[in-house]
PDB file of C-alpha atoms in Angstrom:
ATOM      1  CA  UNK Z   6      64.019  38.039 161.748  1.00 48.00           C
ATOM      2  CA  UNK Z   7      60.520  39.613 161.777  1.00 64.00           C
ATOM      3  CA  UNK Z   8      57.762  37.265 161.632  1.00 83.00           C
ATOM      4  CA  UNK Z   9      54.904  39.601 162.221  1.00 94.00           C
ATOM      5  CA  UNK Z  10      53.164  39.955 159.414  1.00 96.00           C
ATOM      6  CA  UNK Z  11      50.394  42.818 159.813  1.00 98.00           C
ATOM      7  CA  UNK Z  12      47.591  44.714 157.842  1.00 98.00           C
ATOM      8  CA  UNK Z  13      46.795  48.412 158.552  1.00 98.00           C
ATOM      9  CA  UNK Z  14      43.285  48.188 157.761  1.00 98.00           C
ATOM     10  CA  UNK Z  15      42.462  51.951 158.079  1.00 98.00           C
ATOM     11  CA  UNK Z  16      44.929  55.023 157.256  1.00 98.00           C
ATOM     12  CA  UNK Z  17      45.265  58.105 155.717  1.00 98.00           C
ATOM     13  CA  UNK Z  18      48.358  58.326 153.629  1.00 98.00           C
ATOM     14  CA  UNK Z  19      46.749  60.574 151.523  1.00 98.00           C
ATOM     15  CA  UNK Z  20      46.981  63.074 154.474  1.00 97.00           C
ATOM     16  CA  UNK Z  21      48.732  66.498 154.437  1.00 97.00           C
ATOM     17  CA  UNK Z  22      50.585  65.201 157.834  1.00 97.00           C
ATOM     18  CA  UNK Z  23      52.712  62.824 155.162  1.00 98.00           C
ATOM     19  CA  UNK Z  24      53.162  64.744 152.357  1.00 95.00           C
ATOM     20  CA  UNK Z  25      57.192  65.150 153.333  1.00 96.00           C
ATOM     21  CA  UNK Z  26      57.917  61.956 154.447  1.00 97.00           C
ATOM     22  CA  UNK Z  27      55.674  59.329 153.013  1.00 98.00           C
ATOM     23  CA  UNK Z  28      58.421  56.662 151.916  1.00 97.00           C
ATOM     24  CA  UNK Z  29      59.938  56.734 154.931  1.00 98.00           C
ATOM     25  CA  UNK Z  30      56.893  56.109 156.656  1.00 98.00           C
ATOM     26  CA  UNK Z  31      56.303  53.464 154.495  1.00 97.00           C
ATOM     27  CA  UNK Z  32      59.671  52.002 154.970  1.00 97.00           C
ATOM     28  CA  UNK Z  33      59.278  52.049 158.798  1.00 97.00           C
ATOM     29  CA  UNK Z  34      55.949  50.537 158.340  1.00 97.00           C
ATOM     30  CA  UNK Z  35      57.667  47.713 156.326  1.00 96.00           C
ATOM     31  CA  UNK Z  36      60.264  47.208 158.927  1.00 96.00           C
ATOM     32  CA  UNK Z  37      57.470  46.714 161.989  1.00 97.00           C
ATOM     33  CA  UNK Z  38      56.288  44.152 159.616  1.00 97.00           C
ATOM     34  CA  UNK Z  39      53.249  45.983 158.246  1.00 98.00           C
ATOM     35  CA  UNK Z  40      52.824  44.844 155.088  1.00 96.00           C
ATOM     36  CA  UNK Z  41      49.823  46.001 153.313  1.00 97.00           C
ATOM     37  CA  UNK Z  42      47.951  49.372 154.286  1.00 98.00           C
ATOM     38  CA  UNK Z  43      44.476  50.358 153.333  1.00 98.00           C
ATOM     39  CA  UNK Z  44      44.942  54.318 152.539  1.00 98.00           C
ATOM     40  CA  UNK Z  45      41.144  55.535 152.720  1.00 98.00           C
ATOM     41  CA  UNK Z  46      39.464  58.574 151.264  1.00 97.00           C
ATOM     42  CA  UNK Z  47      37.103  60.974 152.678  1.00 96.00           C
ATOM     43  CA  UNK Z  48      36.129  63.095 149.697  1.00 97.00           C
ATOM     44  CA  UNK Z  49      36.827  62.919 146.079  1.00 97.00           C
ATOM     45  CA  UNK Z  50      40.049  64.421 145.705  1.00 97.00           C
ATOM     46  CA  UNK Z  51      41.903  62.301 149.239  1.00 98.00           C
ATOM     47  CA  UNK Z  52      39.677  59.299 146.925  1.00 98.00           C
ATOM     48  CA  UNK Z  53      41.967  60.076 144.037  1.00 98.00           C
ATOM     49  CA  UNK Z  54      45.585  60.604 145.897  1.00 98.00           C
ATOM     50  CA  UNK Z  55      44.175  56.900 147.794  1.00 98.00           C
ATOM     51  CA  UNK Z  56      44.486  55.323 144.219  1.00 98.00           C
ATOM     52  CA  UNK Z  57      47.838  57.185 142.866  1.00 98.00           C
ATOM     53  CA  UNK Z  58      49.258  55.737 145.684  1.00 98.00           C
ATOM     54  CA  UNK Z  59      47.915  52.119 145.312  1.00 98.00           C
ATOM     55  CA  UNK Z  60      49.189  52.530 142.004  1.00 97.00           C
ATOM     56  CA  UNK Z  61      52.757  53.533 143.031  1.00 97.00           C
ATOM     57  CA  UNK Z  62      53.168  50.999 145.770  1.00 96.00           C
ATOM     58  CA  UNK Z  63      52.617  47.434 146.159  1.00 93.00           C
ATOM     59  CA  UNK Z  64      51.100  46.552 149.310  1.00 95.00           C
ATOM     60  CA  UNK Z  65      49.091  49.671 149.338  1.00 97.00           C
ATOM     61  CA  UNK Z  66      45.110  49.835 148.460  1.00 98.00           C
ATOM     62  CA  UNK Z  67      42.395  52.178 148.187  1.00 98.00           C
ATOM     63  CA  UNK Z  68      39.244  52.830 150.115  1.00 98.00           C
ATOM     64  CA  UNK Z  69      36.730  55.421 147.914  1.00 98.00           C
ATOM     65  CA  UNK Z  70      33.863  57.356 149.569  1.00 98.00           C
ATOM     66  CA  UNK Z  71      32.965  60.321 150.974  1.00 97.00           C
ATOM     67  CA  UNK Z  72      33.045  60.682 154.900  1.00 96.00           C
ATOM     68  CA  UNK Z  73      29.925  61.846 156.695  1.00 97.00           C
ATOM     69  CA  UNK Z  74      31.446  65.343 157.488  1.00 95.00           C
ATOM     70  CA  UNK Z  75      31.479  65.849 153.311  1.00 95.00           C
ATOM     71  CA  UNK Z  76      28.211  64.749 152.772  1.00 95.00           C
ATOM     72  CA  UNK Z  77      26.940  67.652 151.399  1.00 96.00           C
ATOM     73  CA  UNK Z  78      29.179  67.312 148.069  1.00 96.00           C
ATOM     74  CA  UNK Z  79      27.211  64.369 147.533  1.00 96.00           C
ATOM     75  CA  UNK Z  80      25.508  64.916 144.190  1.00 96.00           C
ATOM     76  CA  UNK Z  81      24.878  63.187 141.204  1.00 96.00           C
ATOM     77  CA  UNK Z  82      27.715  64.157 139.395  1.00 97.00           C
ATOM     78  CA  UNK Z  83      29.825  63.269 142.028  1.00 97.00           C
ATOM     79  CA  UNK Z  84      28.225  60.164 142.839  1.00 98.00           C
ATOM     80  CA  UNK Z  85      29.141  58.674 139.114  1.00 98.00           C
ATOM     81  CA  UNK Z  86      32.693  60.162 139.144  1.00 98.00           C
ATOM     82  CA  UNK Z  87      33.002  57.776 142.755  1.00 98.00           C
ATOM     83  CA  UNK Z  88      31.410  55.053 140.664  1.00 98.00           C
ATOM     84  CA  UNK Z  89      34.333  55.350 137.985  1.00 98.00           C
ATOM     85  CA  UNK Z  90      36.928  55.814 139.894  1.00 98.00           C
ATOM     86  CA  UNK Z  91      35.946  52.593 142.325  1.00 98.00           C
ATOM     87  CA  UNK Z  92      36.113  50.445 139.031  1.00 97.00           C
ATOM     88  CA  UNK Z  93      39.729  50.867 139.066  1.00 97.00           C
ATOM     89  CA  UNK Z  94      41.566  47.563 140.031  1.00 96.00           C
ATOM     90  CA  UNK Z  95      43.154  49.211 142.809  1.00 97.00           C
ATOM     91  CA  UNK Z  96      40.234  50.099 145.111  1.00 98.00           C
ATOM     92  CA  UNK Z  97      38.982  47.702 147.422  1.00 98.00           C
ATOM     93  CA  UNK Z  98      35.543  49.073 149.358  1.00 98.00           C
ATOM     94  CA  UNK Z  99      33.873  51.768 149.446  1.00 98.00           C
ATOM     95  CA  UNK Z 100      34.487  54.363 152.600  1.00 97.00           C
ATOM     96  CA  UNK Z 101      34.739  55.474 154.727  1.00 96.00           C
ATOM     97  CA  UNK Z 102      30.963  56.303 154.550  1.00 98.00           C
ATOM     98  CA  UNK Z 103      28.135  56.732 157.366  1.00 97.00           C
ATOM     99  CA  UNK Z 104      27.465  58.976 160.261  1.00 97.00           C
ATOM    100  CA  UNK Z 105      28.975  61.572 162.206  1.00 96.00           C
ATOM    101  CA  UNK Z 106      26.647  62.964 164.990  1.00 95.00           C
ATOM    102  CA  UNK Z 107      29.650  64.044 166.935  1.00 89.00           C
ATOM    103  CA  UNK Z 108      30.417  66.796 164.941  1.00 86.00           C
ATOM    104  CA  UNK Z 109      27.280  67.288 162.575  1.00 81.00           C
ATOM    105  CA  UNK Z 110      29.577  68.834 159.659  1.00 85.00           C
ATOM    106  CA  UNK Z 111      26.529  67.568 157.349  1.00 91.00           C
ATOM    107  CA  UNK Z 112      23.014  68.175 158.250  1.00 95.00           C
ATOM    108  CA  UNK Z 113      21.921  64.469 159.629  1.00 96.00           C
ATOM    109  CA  UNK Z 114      19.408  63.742 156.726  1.00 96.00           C
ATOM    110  CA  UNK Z 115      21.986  64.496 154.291  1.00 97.00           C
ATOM    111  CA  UNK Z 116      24.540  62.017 156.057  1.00 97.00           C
ATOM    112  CA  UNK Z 117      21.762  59.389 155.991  1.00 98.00           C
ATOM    113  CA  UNK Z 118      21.267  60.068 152.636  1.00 98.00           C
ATOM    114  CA  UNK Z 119      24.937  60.069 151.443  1.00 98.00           C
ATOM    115  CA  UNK Z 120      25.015  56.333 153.664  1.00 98.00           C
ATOM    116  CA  UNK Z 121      22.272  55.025 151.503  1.00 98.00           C
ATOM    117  CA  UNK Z 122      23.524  56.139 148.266  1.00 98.00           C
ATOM    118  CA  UNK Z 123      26.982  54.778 148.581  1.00 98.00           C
ATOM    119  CA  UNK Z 124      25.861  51.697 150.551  1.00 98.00           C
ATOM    120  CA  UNK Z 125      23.662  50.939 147.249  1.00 98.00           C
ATOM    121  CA  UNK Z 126      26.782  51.993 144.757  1.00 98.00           C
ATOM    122  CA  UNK Z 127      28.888  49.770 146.743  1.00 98.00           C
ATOM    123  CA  UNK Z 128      26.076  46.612 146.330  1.00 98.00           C
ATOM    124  CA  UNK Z 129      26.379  47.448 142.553  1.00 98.00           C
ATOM    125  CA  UNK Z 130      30.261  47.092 141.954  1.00 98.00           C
ATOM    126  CA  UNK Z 131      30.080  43.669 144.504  1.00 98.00           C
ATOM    127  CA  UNK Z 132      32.608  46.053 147.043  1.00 98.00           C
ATOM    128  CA  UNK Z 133      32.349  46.064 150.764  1.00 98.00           C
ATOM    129  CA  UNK Z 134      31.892  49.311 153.289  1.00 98.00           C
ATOM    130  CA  UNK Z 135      33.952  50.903 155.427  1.00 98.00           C
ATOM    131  CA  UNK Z 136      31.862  52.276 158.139  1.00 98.00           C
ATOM    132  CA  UNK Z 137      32.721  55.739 160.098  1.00 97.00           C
ATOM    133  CA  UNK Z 138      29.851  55.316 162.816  1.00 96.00           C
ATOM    134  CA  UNK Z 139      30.365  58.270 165.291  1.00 94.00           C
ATOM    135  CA  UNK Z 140      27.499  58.638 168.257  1.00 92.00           C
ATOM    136  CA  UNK Z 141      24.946  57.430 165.430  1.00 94.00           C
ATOM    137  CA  UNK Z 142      24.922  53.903 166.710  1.00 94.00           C
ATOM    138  CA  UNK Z 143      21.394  53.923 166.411  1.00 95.00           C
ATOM    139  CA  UNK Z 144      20.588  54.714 162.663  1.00 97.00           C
ATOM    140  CA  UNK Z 145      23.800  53.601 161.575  1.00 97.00           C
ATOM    141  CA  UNK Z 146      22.820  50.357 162.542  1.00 97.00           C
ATOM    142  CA  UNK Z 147      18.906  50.573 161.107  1.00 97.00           C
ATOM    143  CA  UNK Z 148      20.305  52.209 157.856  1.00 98.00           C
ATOM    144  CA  UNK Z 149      22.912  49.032 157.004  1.00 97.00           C
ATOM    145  CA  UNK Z 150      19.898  46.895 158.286  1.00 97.00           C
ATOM    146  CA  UNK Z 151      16.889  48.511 155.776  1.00 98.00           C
ATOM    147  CA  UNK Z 152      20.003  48.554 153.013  1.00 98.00           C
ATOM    148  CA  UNK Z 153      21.387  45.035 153.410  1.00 96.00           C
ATOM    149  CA  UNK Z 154      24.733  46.873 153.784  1.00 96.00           C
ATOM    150  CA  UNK Z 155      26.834  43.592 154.996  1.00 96.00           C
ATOM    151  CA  UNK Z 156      26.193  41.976 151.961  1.00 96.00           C
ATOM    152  CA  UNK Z 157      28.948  41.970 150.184  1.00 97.00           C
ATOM    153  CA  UNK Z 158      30.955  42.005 154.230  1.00 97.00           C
ATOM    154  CA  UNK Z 159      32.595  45.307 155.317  1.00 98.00           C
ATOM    155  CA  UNK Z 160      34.361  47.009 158.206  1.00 98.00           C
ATOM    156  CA  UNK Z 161      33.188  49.141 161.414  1.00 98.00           C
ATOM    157  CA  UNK Z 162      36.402  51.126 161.832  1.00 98.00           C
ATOM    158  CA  UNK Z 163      37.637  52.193 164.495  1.00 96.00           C
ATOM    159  CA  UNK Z 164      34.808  50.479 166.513  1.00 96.00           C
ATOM    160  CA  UNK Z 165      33.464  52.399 169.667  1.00 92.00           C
ATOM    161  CA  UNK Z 166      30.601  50.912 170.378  1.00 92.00           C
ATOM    162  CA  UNK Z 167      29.740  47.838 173.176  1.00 94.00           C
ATOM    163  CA  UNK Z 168      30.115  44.284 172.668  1.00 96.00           C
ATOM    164  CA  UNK Z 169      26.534  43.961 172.056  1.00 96.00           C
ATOM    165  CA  UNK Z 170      26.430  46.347 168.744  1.00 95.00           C
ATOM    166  CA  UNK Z 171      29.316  44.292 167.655  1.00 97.00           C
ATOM    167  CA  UNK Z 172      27.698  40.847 168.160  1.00 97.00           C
ATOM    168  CA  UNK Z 173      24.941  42.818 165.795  1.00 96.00           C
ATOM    169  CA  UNK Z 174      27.541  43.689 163.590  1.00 97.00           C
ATOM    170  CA  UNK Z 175      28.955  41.024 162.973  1.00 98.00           C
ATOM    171  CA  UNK Z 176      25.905  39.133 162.376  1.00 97.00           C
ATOM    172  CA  UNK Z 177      25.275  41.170 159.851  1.00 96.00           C
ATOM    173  CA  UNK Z 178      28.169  40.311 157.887  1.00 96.00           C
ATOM    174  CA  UNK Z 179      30.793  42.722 159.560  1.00 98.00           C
ATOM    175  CA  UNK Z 180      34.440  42.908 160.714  1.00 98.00           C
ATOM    176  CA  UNK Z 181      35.487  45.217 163.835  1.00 98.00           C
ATOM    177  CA  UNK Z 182      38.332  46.837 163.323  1.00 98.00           C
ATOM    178  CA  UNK Z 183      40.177  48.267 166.184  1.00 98.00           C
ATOM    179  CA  UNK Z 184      42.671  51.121 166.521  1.00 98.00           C
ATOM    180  CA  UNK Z 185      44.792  53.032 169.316  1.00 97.00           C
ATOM    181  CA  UNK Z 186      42.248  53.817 171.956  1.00 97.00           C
ATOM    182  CA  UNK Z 187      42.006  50.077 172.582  1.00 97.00           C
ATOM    183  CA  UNK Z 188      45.529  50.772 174.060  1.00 96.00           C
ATOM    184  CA  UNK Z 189      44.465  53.975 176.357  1.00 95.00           C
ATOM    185  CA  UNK Z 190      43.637  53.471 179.925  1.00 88.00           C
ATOM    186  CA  UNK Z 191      40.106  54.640 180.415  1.00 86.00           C
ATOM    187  CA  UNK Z 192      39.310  52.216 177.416  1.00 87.00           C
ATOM    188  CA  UNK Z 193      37.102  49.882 179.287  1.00 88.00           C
ATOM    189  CA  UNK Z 194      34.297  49.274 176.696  1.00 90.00           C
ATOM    190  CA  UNK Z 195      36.994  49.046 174.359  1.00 94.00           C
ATOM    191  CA  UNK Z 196      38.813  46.343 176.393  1.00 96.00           C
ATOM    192  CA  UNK Z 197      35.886  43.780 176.671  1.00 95.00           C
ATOM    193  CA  UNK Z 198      34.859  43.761 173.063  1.00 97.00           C
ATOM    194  CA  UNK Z 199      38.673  42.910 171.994  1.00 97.00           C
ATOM    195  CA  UNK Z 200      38.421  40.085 174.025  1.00 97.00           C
ATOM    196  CA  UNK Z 201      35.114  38.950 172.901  1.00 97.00           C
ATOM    197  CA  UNK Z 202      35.149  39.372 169.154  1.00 98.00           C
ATOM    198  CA  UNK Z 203      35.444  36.091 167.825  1.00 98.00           C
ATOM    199  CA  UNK Z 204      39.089  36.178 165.981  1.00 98.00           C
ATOM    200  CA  UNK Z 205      37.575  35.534 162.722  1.00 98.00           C
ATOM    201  CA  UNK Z 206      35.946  38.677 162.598  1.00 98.00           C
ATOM    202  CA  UNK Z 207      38.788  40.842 164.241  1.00 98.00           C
ATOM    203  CA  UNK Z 208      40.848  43.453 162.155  1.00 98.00           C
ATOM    204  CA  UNK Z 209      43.830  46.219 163.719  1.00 98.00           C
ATOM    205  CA  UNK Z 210      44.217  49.600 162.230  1.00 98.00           C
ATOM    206  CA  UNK Z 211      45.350  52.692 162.838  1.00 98.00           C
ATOM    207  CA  UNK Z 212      43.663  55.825 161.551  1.00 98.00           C
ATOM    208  CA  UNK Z 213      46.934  57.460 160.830  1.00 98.00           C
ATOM    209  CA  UNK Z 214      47.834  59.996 161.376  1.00 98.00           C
ATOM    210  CA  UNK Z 215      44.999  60.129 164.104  1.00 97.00           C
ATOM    211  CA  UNK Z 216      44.420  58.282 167.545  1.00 97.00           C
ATOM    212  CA  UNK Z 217      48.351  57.693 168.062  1.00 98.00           C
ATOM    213  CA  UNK Z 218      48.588  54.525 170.615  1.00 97.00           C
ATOM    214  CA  UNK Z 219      50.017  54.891 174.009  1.00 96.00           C
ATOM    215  CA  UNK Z 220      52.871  55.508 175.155  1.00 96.00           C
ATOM    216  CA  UNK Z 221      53.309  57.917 171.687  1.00 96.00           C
ATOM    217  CA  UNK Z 222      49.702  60.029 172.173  1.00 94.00           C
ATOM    218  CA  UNK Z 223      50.070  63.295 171.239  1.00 93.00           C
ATOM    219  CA  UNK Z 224      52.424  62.787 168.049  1.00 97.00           C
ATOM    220  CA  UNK Z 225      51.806  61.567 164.601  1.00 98.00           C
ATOM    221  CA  UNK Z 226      50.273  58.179 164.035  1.00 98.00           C
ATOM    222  CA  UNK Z 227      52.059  55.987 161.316  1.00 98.00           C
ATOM    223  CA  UNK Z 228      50.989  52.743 160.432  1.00 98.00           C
ATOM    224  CA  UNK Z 229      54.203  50.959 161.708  1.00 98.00           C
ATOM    225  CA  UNK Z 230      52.588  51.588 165.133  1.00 98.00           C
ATOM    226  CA  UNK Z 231      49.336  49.514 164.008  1.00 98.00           C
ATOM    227  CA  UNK Z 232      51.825  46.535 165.787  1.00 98.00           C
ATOM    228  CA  UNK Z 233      51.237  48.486 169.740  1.00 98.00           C
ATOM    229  CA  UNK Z 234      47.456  47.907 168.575  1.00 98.00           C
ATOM    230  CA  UNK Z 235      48.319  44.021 168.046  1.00 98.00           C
ATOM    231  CA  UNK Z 236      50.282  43.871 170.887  1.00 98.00           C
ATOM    232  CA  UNK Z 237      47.618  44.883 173.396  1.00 98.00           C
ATOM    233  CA  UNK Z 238      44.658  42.905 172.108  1.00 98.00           C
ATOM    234  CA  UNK Z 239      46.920  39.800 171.947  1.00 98.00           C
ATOM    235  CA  UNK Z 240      47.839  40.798 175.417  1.00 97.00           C
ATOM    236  CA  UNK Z 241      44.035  40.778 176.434  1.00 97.00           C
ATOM    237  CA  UNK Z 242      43.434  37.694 174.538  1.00 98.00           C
ATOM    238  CA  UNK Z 243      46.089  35.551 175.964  1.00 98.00           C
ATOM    239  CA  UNK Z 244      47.445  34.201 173.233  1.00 98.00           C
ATOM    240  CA  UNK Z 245      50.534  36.181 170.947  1.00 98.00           C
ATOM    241  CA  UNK Z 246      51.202  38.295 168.499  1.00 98.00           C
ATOM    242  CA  UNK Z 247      52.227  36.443 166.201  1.00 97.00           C
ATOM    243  CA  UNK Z 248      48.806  34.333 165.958  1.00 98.00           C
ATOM    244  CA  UNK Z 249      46.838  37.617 166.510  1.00 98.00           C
ATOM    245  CA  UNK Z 250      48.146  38.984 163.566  1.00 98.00           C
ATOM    246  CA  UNK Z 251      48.294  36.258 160.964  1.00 97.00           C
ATOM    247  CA  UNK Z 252      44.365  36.048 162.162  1.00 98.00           C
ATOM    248  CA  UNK Z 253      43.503  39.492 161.662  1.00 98.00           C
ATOM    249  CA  UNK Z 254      45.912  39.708 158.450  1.00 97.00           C
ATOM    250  CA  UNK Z 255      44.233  36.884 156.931  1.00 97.00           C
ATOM    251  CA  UNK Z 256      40.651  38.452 157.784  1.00 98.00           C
ATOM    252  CA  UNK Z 257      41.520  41.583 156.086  1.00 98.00           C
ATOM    253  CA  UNK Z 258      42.474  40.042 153.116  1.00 97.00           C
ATOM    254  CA  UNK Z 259      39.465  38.071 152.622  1.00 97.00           C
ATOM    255  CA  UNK Z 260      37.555  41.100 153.754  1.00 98.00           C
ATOM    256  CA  UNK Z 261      38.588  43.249 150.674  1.00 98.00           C
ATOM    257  CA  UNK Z 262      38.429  40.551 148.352  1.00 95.00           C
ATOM    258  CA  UNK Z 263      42.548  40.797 147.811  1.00 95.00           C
ATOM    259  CA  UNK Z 264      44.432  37.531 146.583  1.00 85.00           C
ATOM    260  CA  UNK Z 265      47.805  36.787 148.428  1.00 77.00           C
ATOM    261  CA  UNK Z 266      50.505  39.053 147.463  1.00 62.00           C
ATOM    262  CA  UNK Z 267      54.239  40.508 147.990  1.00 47.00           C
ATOM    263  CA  UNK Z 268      55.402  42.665 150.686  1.00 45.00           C
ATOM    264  CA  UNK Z 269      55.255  45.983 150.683  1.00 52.00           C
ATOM    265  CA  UNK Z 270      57.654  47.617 148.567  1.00 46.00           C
ATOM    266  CA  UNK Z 271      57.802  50.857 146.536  1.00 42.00           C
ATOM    267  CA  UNK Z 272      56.959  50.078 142.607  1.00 40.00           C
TER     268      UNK Z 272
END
C-alpha cells in the first residue's frame, strides 16, 4: 500500500500540453500518491480554467495572478476582475507573480509594477504569493521587502537562487519550493540549499508540464513525477521519503491556508 502522501505545490493543469489527457494524469498522479495539486495561472484566462478545475476536482486548487511575461495586461480593469475571481473559495494565493529578467517579455518597470500591485491585492484578501523570481534576485527581493510581501507567508517556486537568498526568504515569511532541476546533475547550488532549508519551510513541486526530472527530461512533466523530486531531496537529507513528504505536505497545507481534506478524486 502507498503511504506517500504528497503535494504538487506548483503546476499547470490548465496547460494546452493536458488538454487530451487530464484525468488520466490526474489518476496517475493519485496513484504516485500525489494527492492535492496547486494548478497556477499566468494570465486571466489560464486564472479562470485554474478555478473550473478546482471546482471539478477535489484535491485540486487554484493559484490567480498574472506572470511577469503578461505584465503588460495589467490594468485596472483587469486588476478588479483578478480581485473577484480570487474571492472564490477555491483559490488559494495569488501567482504566480514577480520578475522575469530572463526573458524581459514585459518591460522591467512594468513587471515591478504588476509585483507591487498584486503583492498589495493579495495583502487585501489575507492570501499568500507565489513568487516567479527569474535572474531578478535583486529587486525581487527589495520589492517583497518595501511591500511586506511575506505577510500573509507565500512561496518562491521553483527556487534558483543560493542558500543565502533563501535564509532571506525565509525570514521573511517564505517557503522554498523545489522542482526537477534539484534532480539534474550540474545542480550544485540547487543541491546545498535542499539540504539546508530547515524542513519546516521546505515544499516539492513540479512546474508541469515544464522542468521534467531526470531520468524522464525531455518529455512531459506530470505531477505524479513531483515523488522523483521527493525522492532526491530525501536522498540528500538522509532521512526518507516518507518523512520528507508528510513534512513538506503538511507545510503546504498550512501555507495556503487549506484545512485537512480527502484524496484526490474527480467530483
Amino acid at each position: 500500500m502507498n503511504t506517500v502522501v504528497l503535494f504538487d505545490t506548483h503546476a499547470h493543469l490548465n496547460d494546452p500540453a493536458f488538454a487530451g489527457d487530464l484525468e488520466a494524469v490526474i489518476e496517475r498522479a493519485g496513484e504516485a500518491g500525489v494527492k492535492r495539486i496547486a494548478t497556477v495561472g499566468y494570465d486571466l484566462p489560464s486564472s479562470v480554467q485554474a478555478i473550473k478545475l478546482a471546482k471539478r476536482f477535489k484535491g485540486i486548487y487554484a493559484v490567480i495572478g498574472l506572470h511577469p511575461h503578461d505584465a503588460t495586461a495589467l490594468d485596472e480593469d483587469s486588476l478588479y476582475q483578478l480581485e473577484v475571481y480570487a474571492r472564490e473559495p477555491e483559490v488559494v494565493a495569488i501567482g504566480e507573480i514577480g520578475l522575469d529578467y530572463y526573458r524581459d517579455h514585459s518591460p522591467r518597470d512594468v513587471q515591478q509594477e504588476a509585483f507591487r500591485k498584486q503583492i498589495r491585492l493579495a495583502k487585501k484578501l489575507g492570501k499568500p504569493i507565489v513568487i516567479h523570481d527569474r535572474e531578478a534576485h535583486g529587486d525581487t527581493m527589495q520589492i517583497i521587502k518595501e511591500e511586506k510581501g511575506g505577510i500573509n507567508g507565500g512561496i518562491f517556486h521553483c527556487f534558483s537562487g543560493s542558500w543565502e537568498m533563501a535564509r532571506q526568504c525565509i525570514t521573511l515569511g517564505f517557503h522554498i519550493s523545489m522542482a526537477g532541476p534539484v534532480t539534474f546533475k550540474n545542480a550544485n547550488k540547487l543541491l546545498e540549499v535542499a539540504k539546508m532549508v530547515p524542513l519546516d519551510r521546505l515544499l516539492v513541486e513540479t512546474d508541469c508540464p515544464y522542468l521534467t526530472p531526470h531520468p524522464y527530461r525531455g518529455k512531459r512533466n506530470e505531477p505524479a513525477r513531483v515523488r522523483l523530486v521527493a525522492e532526491r531531496i530525501a536522498e540528500l537529507r538522509g532521512i526518507s521519503l516518507e518523512k520528507l513528504a508528510e513534512a513538506t505536505t503538511k507545510n503546504a497545507m498550512e501555507v495556503y491556508q487549506i484545512a485537512p481534506e480527502l484524496s484526490l478524486c474527480h467530483d
